[in-house]
mmCIF file of C-alpha atoms in Angstrom:
data_model
loop_
_atom_site.group_PDB
_atom_site.id
_atom_site.type_symbol
_atom_site.label_atom_id
_atom_site.label_comp_id
_atom_site.label_asym_id
_atom_site.label_seq_id
_atom_site.Cartn_x
_atom_site.Cartn_y
_atom_site.Cartn_z
ATOM 1 C CA MET A 15 22.216 12.001 24.534
ATOM 2 C CA ARG A 16 18.841 13.584 23.853
ATOM 3 C CA PRO A 17 18.220 17.310 24.208
ATOM 4 C CA SER A 18 16.054 18.351 27.082
ATOM 5 C CA GLN A 19 12.352 19.042 26.612
ATOM 6 C CA ILE A 20 12.884 22.801 26.999
ATOM 7 C CA LEU A 21 15.210 22.920 23.990
ATOM 8 C CA ARG A 22 12.622 21.104 21.860
ATOM 9 C CA SER A 23 9.743 23.359 22.815
ATOM 10 C CA ASP A 24 8.815 26.575 20.999
ATOM 11 C CA ASP A 25 8.656 28.801 24.108
ATOM 12 C CA VAL A 26 12.440 29.140 24.473
ATOM 13 C CA PRO A 27 13.614 32.719 23.889
ATOM 14 C CA ILE A 28 16.045 32.680 20.983
ATOM 15 C CA GLY A 29 19.407 34.290 21.683
ATOM 16 C CA LYS A 30 19.808 32.994 25.196
ATOM 17 C CA TYR A 31 22.934 31.074 26.050
ATOM 18 C CA ASN A 32 22.855 27.490 24.660
ATOM 19 C CA HIS A 33 19.385 27.973 23.122
ATOM 20 C CA TYR A 34 19.256 27.535 19.362
ATOM 21 C CA LEU A 35 16.549 27.559 16.718
ATOM 22 C CA ASN A 36 14.699 24.285 16.534
ATOM 23 C CA LYS A 37 15.057 21.992 13.555
ATOM 24 C CA ASP A 38 11.325 22.325 12.876
ATOM 25 C CA LYS A 39 11.587 26.027 11.971
ATOM 26 C CA TRP A 40 11.782 27.262 8.389
ATOM 27 C CA GLY A 41 15.151 26.666 6.694
ATOM 28 C CA ASN A 42 16.606 24.642 9.559
ATOM 29 C CA LEU A 43 18.659 27.658 10.671
ATOM 30 C CA GLY A 44 20.109 26.301 13.865
ATOM 31 C CA CYS A 45 21.080 23.192 15.664
ATOM 32 C CA ILE A 46 20.182 21.801 19.036
ATOM 33 C CA ILE A 47 23.695 20.932 20.147
ATOM 34 C CA PRO A 48 26.107 23.591 21.370
ATOM 35 C CA GLN A 49 28.589 24.785 18.764
ATOM 36 C CA ARG A 50 32.249 23.998 19.285
ATOM 37 C CA GLY A 51 35.436 25.192 17.638
ATOM 38 C CA ILE A 52 34.202 28.723 16.952
ATOM 39 C CA ILE A 53 37.084 31.118 17.557
ATOM 40 C CA THR A 54 36.719 34.877 17.603
ATOM 41 C CA TYR A 55 39.565 37.354 17.611
ATOM 42 C CA GLY A 56 39.652 40.915 18.803
ATOM 43 C CA LEU A 57 42.096 43.759 18.636
ATOM 44 C CA SER A 58 42.867 45.776 21.702
ATOM 45 C CA PRO A 59 42.157 49.535 21.405
ATOM 46 C CA ASN A 60 45.811 50.484 21.994
ATOM 47 C CA ARG A 61 46.846 48.434 18.937
ATOM 48 C CA GLN A 62 44.355 49.896 16.464
ATOM 49 C CA ASN A 63 46.273 53.034 15.498
ATOM 50 C CA ILE A 64 48.959 51.313 13.464
ATOM 51 C CA PHE A 65 50.707 54.486 12.273
ATOM 52 C CA ALA A 66 50.917 56.152 15.676
ATOM 53 C CA GLY A 67 54.461 57.492 16.004
ATOM 54 C CA ALA A 68 55.588 56.024 12.673
ATOM 55 C CA ALA A 69 57.273 59.227 11.454
ATOM 56 C CA HIS A 70 59.011 59.787 14.802
ATOM 57 C CA ASP A 71 60.230 56.191 14.946
ATOM 58 C CA ALA A 72 61.366 56.302 11.321
ATOM 59 C CA VAL A 73 63.546 59.364 11.907
ATOM 60 C CA PHE A 74 65.210 58.104 15.059
ATOM 61 C CA ASN A 75 65.559 54.510 13.872
ATOM 62 C CA THR A 76 67.175 55.752 10.640
ATOM 63 C CA TRP A 77 69.603 57.911 12.614
ATOM 64 C CA ARG A 78 70.494 55.023 14.940
ATOM 65 C CA ARG A 79 71.186 52.666 12.038
ATOM 66 C CA PHE A 80 73.127 55.321 10.098
ATOM 67 C CA SER A 81 75.340 56.233 13.039
ATOM 68 C CA ALA A 82 76.114 52.558 13.697
ATOM 69 C CA GLN A 83 77.223 51.916 10.095
ATOM 70 C CA VAL A 84 78.796 55.199 8.957
ATOM 71 C CA LEU A 85 82.336 54.290 10.047
ATOM 72 C CA TYR A 86 82.238 51.174 7.859
ATOM 73 C CA TRP A 87 81.521 52.904 4.553
ATOM 74 C CA ALA A 88 82.478 56.603 4.955
ATOM 75 C CA PRO A 89 86.321 56.250 5.181
ATOM 76 C CA PRO A 90 86.602 54.039 2.064
ATOM 77 C CA LEU A 91 84.224 56.383 0.220
ATOM 78 C CA LEU A 92 86.300 59.443 1.141
ATOM 79 C CA GLY A 93 89.548 57.652 0.259
ATOM 80 C CA ALA A 94 88.176 56.615 -3.130
ATOM 81 C CA TYR A 95 86.916 60.150 -3.793
ATOM 82 C CA TYR A 96 90.291 61.746 -3.018
ATOM 83 C CA ALA A 97 92.179 59.082 -5.017
ATOM 84 C CA MET A 98 89.916 59.665 -8.032
ATOM 85 C CA ASP A 99 90.225 63.444 -7.683
ATOM 86 C CA TRP A 100 94.031 63.153 -7.573
ATOM 87 C CA ALA A 101 94.026 60.832 -10.634
ATOM 88 C CA ILE A 102 91.831 63.210 -12.657
ATOM 89 C CA ARG A 103 93.991 66.238 -11.787
ATOM 90 C CA ARG A 104 97.184 64.298 -12.536
ATOM 91 C CA ASN A 105 95.817 63.116 -15.889
ATOM 92 C CA GLU A 106 94.794 66.657 -16.823
ATOM 93 C CA TYR A 107 98.244 67.956 -15.872
ATOM 94 C CA LEU A 108 100.128 65.241 -17.779
ATOM 95 C CA ASN A 109 98.046 65.918 -20.897
ATOM 96 C CA SER A 110 98.453 69.677 -20.646
ATOM 97 C CA LYS A 111 101.165 71.732 -22.351
ATOM 98 C CA ALA A 112 103.154 72.125 -19.106
ATOM 99 C CA GLY A 113 102.994 68.399 -18.300
ATOM 100 C CA ARG A 114 104.093 67.346 -21.783
ATOM 101 C CA ALA A 115 107.007 69.782 -21.627
ATOM 102 C CA GLU A 116 108.053 68.505 -18.169
ATOM 103 C CA PHE A 117 107.986 64.794 -19.095
ATOM 104 C CA ALA A 118 108.916 65.070 -22.794
ATOM 105 C CA GLY A 119 112.362 63.507 -22.327
ATOM 106 C CA SER A 120 111.152 60.377 -20.492
#
């Protein structure tokens, strides 16, 4: 398929739809067939502020996740803390003068 005579002439305004620079021009900057496969992407204006509400969402998302998981780890943590506190106090008592005197016979 040959391009039409208007596309091969020099009087075509460049920049119009489907009008390209002729092959005869300096540097062969264009082509006479329409370009295909050119994809352009754009970003909508309401998606450009990527940190909008980030601090607010971080606070409330953290609270939501914390409140959903706290009953899984808080009771064992408290139990372990009180067991360790009791063991430390018991060890200090047994190694004190009063503890040695109380359990000296056994």
